Coordinates of C-alpha atoms and ligand atoms in Angstrom, one line a residue:
M989 CA 101.3 -16.4 151.2
K990 CA 99.5 -15.3 148.1
Y991 CA 97.8 -18.0 146.0
S992 CA 96.7 -17.9 142.4
P993 CA 93.0 -17.1 141.8
R994 CA 92.5 -20.7 140.6
L995 CA 93.9 -22.2 143.8
D996 CA 92.0 -19.8 146.0
E997 CA 88.8 -20.8 144.1
L998 CA 89.5 -24.5 144.7
L999 CA 90.4 -24.0 148.3
R1000 CA 86.9 -22.4 148.6
T1001 CA 84.9 -24.8 146.6
A1002 CA 86.7 -28.1 145.9
E1003 CA 84.6 -31.1 147.1
S1004 CA 87.2 -33.6 146.0
V1005 CA 90.8 -33.3 147.0
C1006 CA 93.6 -35.9 146.7
V1007 CA 97.0 -35.6 148.4
L1008 CA 100.2 -37.5 147.8
T1009 CA 102.9 -37.2 150.5
G1010 CA 106.5 -38.3 150.5
A1011 CA 109.4 -38.3 152.9
G1012 CA 109.6 -34.4 152.9
V1013 CA 106.3 -34.2 154.9
S1014 CA 108.0 -35.9 157.8
A1015 CA 111.4 -34.1 157.4
E1016 CA 110.4 -31.5 160.0
S1017 CA 109.5 -34.2 162.4
G1018 CA 113.1 -35.4 162.3
V1019 CA 112.7 -38.4 159.9
A1020 CA 115.5 -38.4 157.3
T1021 CA 114.5 -38.2 153.6
F1022 CA 115.9 -40.6 151.0
R1023 CA 117.5 -38.4 148.4
G1024 CA 119.6 -35.3 148.5
P1025 CA 123.0 -34.8 150.3
D1026 CA 121.6 -35.7 153.8
G1027 CA 119.2 -38.4 152.5
L1028 CA 119.4 -42.0 153.6
W1029 CA 120.4 -43.2 150.1
A1030 CA 123.5 -40.9 150.2
K1031 CA 124.9 -43.1 153.0
L1032 CA 123.3 -46.4 152.6
K1033 CA 122.8 -48.7 149.6
P1034 CA 119.2 -49.4 148.8
E1035 CA 120.3 -52.6 147.0
E1036 CA 121.6 -53.9 150.4
L1037 CA 118.7 -52.9 152.5
A1038 CA 115.5 -52.5 150.5
N1039 CA 115.0 -55.5 148.3
F1040 CA 114.0 -59.0 149.0
D1041 CA 117.2 -60.7 147.8
A1042 CA 119.2 -58.6 150.1
F1043 CA 116.8 -59.6 152.9
L1044 CA 117.3 -63.3 152.2
R1045 CA 121.1 -62.8 152.0
N1046 CA 121.3 -60.9 155.3
P1047 CA 118.0 -60.7 157.2
E1048 CA 119.9 -59.7 160.4
L1049 CA 121.2 -56.5 158.7
V1050 CA 117.9 -55.6 157.2
W1051 CA 116.0 -56.2 160.4
E1052 CA 118.5 -54.2 162.4
W1053 CA 118.1 -51.3 160.0
Y1054 CA 114.3 -51.4 160.3
A1055 CA 114.5 -51.7 164.0
Y1056 CA 116.7 -48.6 164.1
R1057 CA 114.3 -46.7 161.9
K1058 CA 111.3 -47.8 164.0
K1059 CA 113.1 -46.5 167.1
V1060 CA 113.7 -43.1 165.4
I1061 CA 110.1 -42.9 164.3
H1062 CA 108.9 -43.7 167.9
E1063 CA 110.9 -40.8 169.2
V1064 CA 109.4 -38.2 166.9
S1065 CA 106.0 -36.7 166.6
P1066 CA 103.7 -35.7 163.7
N1067 CA 104.3 -32.1 162.6
A1068 CA 102.0 -29.3 161.6
A1069 CA 101.7 -30.6 158.1
H1070 CA 100.5 -34.0 159.2
I1071 CA 98.1 -32.4 161.6
A1072 CA 96.7 -29.9 159.0
L1073 CA 96.1 -32.8 156.6
A1074 CA 94.2 -34.7 159.2
E1075 CA 92.0 -31.6 159.7
M1076 CA 91.5 -31.1 156.0
E1077 CA 90.0 -34.6 155.9
S1078 CA 87.2 -33.4 158.1
I1079 CA 86.4 -30.4 155.9
V1080 CA 86.5 -31.8 152.4
R1081 CA 83.7 -34.2 151.4
D1082 CA 85.8 -36.5 149.3
F1083 CA 89.3 -36.4 150.7
T1084 CA 92.0 -39.0 149.9
L1085 CA 95.4 -39.1 151.5
V1086 CA 97.9 -41.2 149.7
T1087 CA 101.4 -41.7 151.2
Q1088 CA 104.7 -43.2 150.2
N1089 CA 105.8 -43.0 153.8
I1090 CA 106.0 -46.0 156.1
D1091 CA 106.4 -44.0 159.2
N1092 CA 102.8 -44.1 160.4
L1093 CA 102.9 -40.3 161.2
H1094 CA 99.7 -39.5 159.3
L1095 CA 97.7 -42.0 161.3
R1096 CA 99.3 -40.7 164.5
A1097 CA 98.3 -37.2 163.5
G1098 CA 94.6 -38.2 163.4
S1099 CA 94.1 -38.9 159.6
K1100 CA 91.4 -41.6 159.5
R1101 CA 91.9 -43.1 156.1
V1102 CA 95.4 -43.3 154.6
L1103 CA 96.3 -45.2 151.5
E1104 CA 99.8 -46.5 152.3
L1105 CA 101.5 -47.3 149.0
H1106 CA 104.8 -48.5 150.5
G1107 CA 103.5 -50.2 153.6
N1108 CA 103.9 -49.4 157.2
I1109 CA 106.9 -50.1 159.4
E1110 CA 104.7 -50.9 162.4
R1111 CA 103.4 -54.1 160.6
S1112 CA 105.3 -57.4 159.9
Y1113 CA 104.3 -60.6 158.2
C1114 CA 105.6 -64.1 157.7
T1115 CA 107.3 -64.7 154.4
A1116 CA 106.2 -68.4 154.5
C1117 CA 102.5 -68.4 155.6
G1118 CA 101.7 -64.6 155.3
R1119 CA 100.5 -64.3 158.9
F1120 CA 100.7 -60.8 160.3
D1121 CA 102.3 -60.2 163.7
N1122 CA 103.0 -56.6 164.5
T1123 CA 104.7 -57.3 167.8
V1124 CA 107.9 -58.9 166.5
T1125 CA 111.3 -57.3 166.3
V1126 CA 115.0 -58.3 166.3
T1127 CA 116.2 -59.5 169.7
E1128 CA 119.3 -58.2 171.5
D1129 CA 121.4 -61.0 170.1
R1130 CA 120.4 -60.0 166.5
R1131 CA 118.2 -63.1 166.0
V1132 CA 115.7 -62.3 163.3
P1133 CA 112.0 -62.8 164.2
R1134 CA 110.3 -66.0 163.2
C1135 CA 106.6 -66.7 162.8
S1136 CA 105.1 -68.1 166.0
Q1137 CA 102.8 -70.3 164.0
C1138 CA 105.0 -71.8 161.2
G1139 CA 108.6 -70.7 162.1
G1140 CA 109.0 -68.8 158.8
L1141 CA 111.1 -65.7 158.5
M1142 CA 109.1 -62.6 159.4
R1143 CA 109.6 -59.4 157.3
P1144 CA 108.5 -55.8 157.8
D1145 CA 105.4 -54.9 155.8
V1146 CA 107.1 -52.4 153.6
V1147 CA 107.5 -52.4 149.8
W1148 CA 111.0 -53.0 148.6
F1149 CA 112.5 -52.1 145.2
G1150 CA 111.3 -54.5 142.6
E1151 CA 108.2 -55.4 144.5
M1152 CA 104.6 -54.7 143.6
L1153 CA 102.7 -52.0 145.4
P1154 CA 99.6 -53.2 147.3
Q1155 CA 97.1 -53.4 144.4
E1156 CA 94.0 -52.2 146.2
E1157 CA 95.6 -49.1 147.7
F1158 CA 97.2 -48.3 144.4
D1159 CA 93.9 -48.7 142.5
Q1160 CA 92.1 -46.5 145.0
A1161 CA 94.9 -43.9 144.8
E1162 CA 94.6 -43.8 141.0
E1163 CA 90.8 -43.5 141.2
A1164 CA 91.0 -40.7 143.7
A1165 CA 93.6 -38.9 141.5
G1166 CA 91.4 -39.4 138.5
R1167 CA 88.3 -37.8 140.1
C1168 CA 89.7 -35.0 142.3
E1169 CA 89.4 -31.3 141.5
L1170 CA 92.5 -30.4 143.5
F1171 CA 95.6 -32.5 143.9
L1172 CA 98.5 -31.7 146.3
S1173 CA 101.9 -33.4 145.9
I1174 CA 103.7 -32.7 149.1
G1175 CA 107.4 -33.5 150.0
T1176 CA 108.1 -36.0 147.3
S1177 CA 110.9 -36.0 144.8
A1178 CA 108.5 -37.8 142.5
V1179 CA 111.1 -40.1 140.9
V1180 CA 109.9 -43.5 142.3
Y1181 CA 107.3 -45.0 140.0
P1182 CA 104.5 -46.0 140.0
A1183 CA 103.7 -43.6 142.9
A1184 CA 105.3 -40.7 141.1
G1185 CA 102.8 -41.1 138.2
I1186 CA 99.8 -40.3 140.4
P1187 CA 100.1 -36.5 140.3
L1188 CA 100.4 -36.8 136.5
R1189 CA 97.3 -39.0 136.4
A1190 CA 95.5 -36.3 138.3
R1191 CA 96.6 -33.6 135.9
S1192 CA 95.7 -35.5 132.8
S1193 CA 92.2 -36.1 134.3
G1194 CA 91.7 -32.4 134.7
A1195 CA 92.7 -31.8 138.3
Y1196 CA 94.6 -28.6 139.3
V1197 CA 97.9 -30.0 140.6
V1198 CA 99.9 -28.1 143.2
E1199 CA 103.3 -29.1 144.4
V1200 CA 104.6 -28.3 147.9
N1201 CA 108.3 -28.8 148.2
T1202 CA 111.4 -27.0 149.4
E1203 CA 112.8 -27.3 145.9
H1204 CA 111.8 -28.0 142.3
T1205 CA 111.4 -31.7 141.3
D1206 CA 111.1 -33.8 138.2
I1207 CA 107.4 -33.1 138.0
S1208 CA 107.6 -29.3 138.7
P1209 CA 107.4 -28.5 135.0
R1210 CA 104.2 -30.6 134.7
V1211 CA 102.2 -29.2 137.7
N1212 CA 99.9 -26.2 137.6
E1213 CA 101.5 -24.4 140.6
S1214 CA 104.6 -24.9 142.8
L1215 CA 104.6 -23.6 146.3
V1216 CA 108.2 -23.6 147.4
G1217 CA 108.9 -23.9 151.1
P1218 CA 108.7 -26.3 154.1
A1219 CA 105.5 -28.4 154.3
A1220 CA 105.0 -27.7 158.0
T1221 CA 104.5 -24.0 157.1
I1222 CA 102.8 -24.3 153.7
V1223 CA 100.2 -27.0 154.5
P1224 CA 98.8 -25.3 157.6
A1225 CA 98.6 -22.1 155.7
L1226 CA 96.6 -23.8 152.9
L1227 CA 94.3 -25.2 155.5
A1228 CA 93.9 -21.8 157.2
R1229 CA 93.0 -20.3 153.8
M1230 CA 90.6 -23.1 153.1
K1231 CA 88.8 -22.5 156.4
E1232 CA 88.8 -18.7 155.9
L1233 CA 87.3 -19.0 152.4
R1234 CA 84.7 -21.6 153.5
K1235 CA 83.6 -19.7 156.6
G1236 CA 79.8 -19.6 156.7
T1237 CA 79.3 -22.3 154.0
P1238 CA 77.7 -25.5 155.3
Ligands
OAD2669 P1 112.8 -38.4 148.7 O1 113.8 -38.4 149.7 O2 113.1 -38.9 147.3 O3 112.3 -36.9 148.4 C1 111.9 -36.1 149.5 C2 111.4 -34.7 148.9 O4 111.0 -33.9 150.0 C3 112.5 -33.9 148.2 O5 112.0 -33.5 146.9 C4 112.8 -32.7 149.1 O6 113.1 -31.6 148.3 C5 111.5 -32.6 149.8 N1 111.6 -32.0 151.1 C6 112.6 -32.1 152.1 N2 112.2 -31.5 153.2 C7 111.0 -30.9 153.0 C8 110.1 -30.1 153.8 N3 110.4 -29.8 155.0 N4 109.0 -29.7 153.2 C9 108.6 -30.1 151.9 N5 109.4 -30.8 151.1 C10 110.6 -31.2 151.7 O7 111.5 -39.1 149.3 P2 110.2 -39.7 148.5 O8 109.8 -38.9 147.3 O9 109.2 -40.0 149.6 O10 110.7 -46.0 148.7 O11 110.8 -41.1 148.0 C11 110.0 -42.0 147.4 C12 110.4 -43.4 147.8 O12 111.8 -43.6 147.5 C13 110.3 -43.7 149.2 O13 109.0 -44.1 149.6 C14 111.2 -44.9 149.4 C15 112.4 -44.3 148.6 O14 113.3 -45.1 148.2 C16 110.9 -47.2 149.1 O15 111.6 -47.5 150.1 C17 110.3 -48.3 148.2

């Protein structure tokens, strides 16, 4: 793949890189994305599954759905894009990986520090006392998990529609976007705010913003460069180019 001279220059020299990933980075691992004809939201209603009122109305259904998604995620592996991003972290001095994904695949790929804006399906907490217990799940008879300390209803530690993002993670993501030289927006439709505003924040702070996606998105007209194609091909290629260009530099 041929990159613009500016991108080549940044792959060689950038000391501060920030990356935002979305469901598309995990698509080639076999995790369904949300939007598009095969996306989860084409078949299921987010208002029935991904908001707190829906959860209170029907916790069994919501827990069943998350237990199913967890099972799918446990059956798949990180792909070449996740692995390349983990390696990039060890090359770039100031590297920040921000993800909207709850699938834990970046950490499984070896990324050390991940800002999880929408939570992580592997964690759960009590809606009454806030205690975390990551071992809970629905039982065979569909009974929803209860807190072993106070008996409150447990919920997955994921951000639902209408809920706030974890403040500290979001602040750190905004800071990283604001100070980076190169920003990569990978596999996200960039329509769900506030996460979708992060690439634009980077751009307005002077970063060179590159989108990696199989198609054009809402933010394509506002990025500096679009690399169109699958993440598991493009991201390892970017890493290879970065390593080639930095060969011999300490
Ligand atoms: P979407 O499903 O909205 O978008 C996935 C993006 O990945 C699309 O733009 C696809 O074109 C692209 N894509 C698909 N396969 C790809 C591949 N192999 N390589 C590169 N790109 C590929 O997912 P998100 O943008 O992550 O939030 O969605 C954002 C949020 O909306 C999610 O975190 C979730 C959802 O509703 C909550 O649940 C709160």
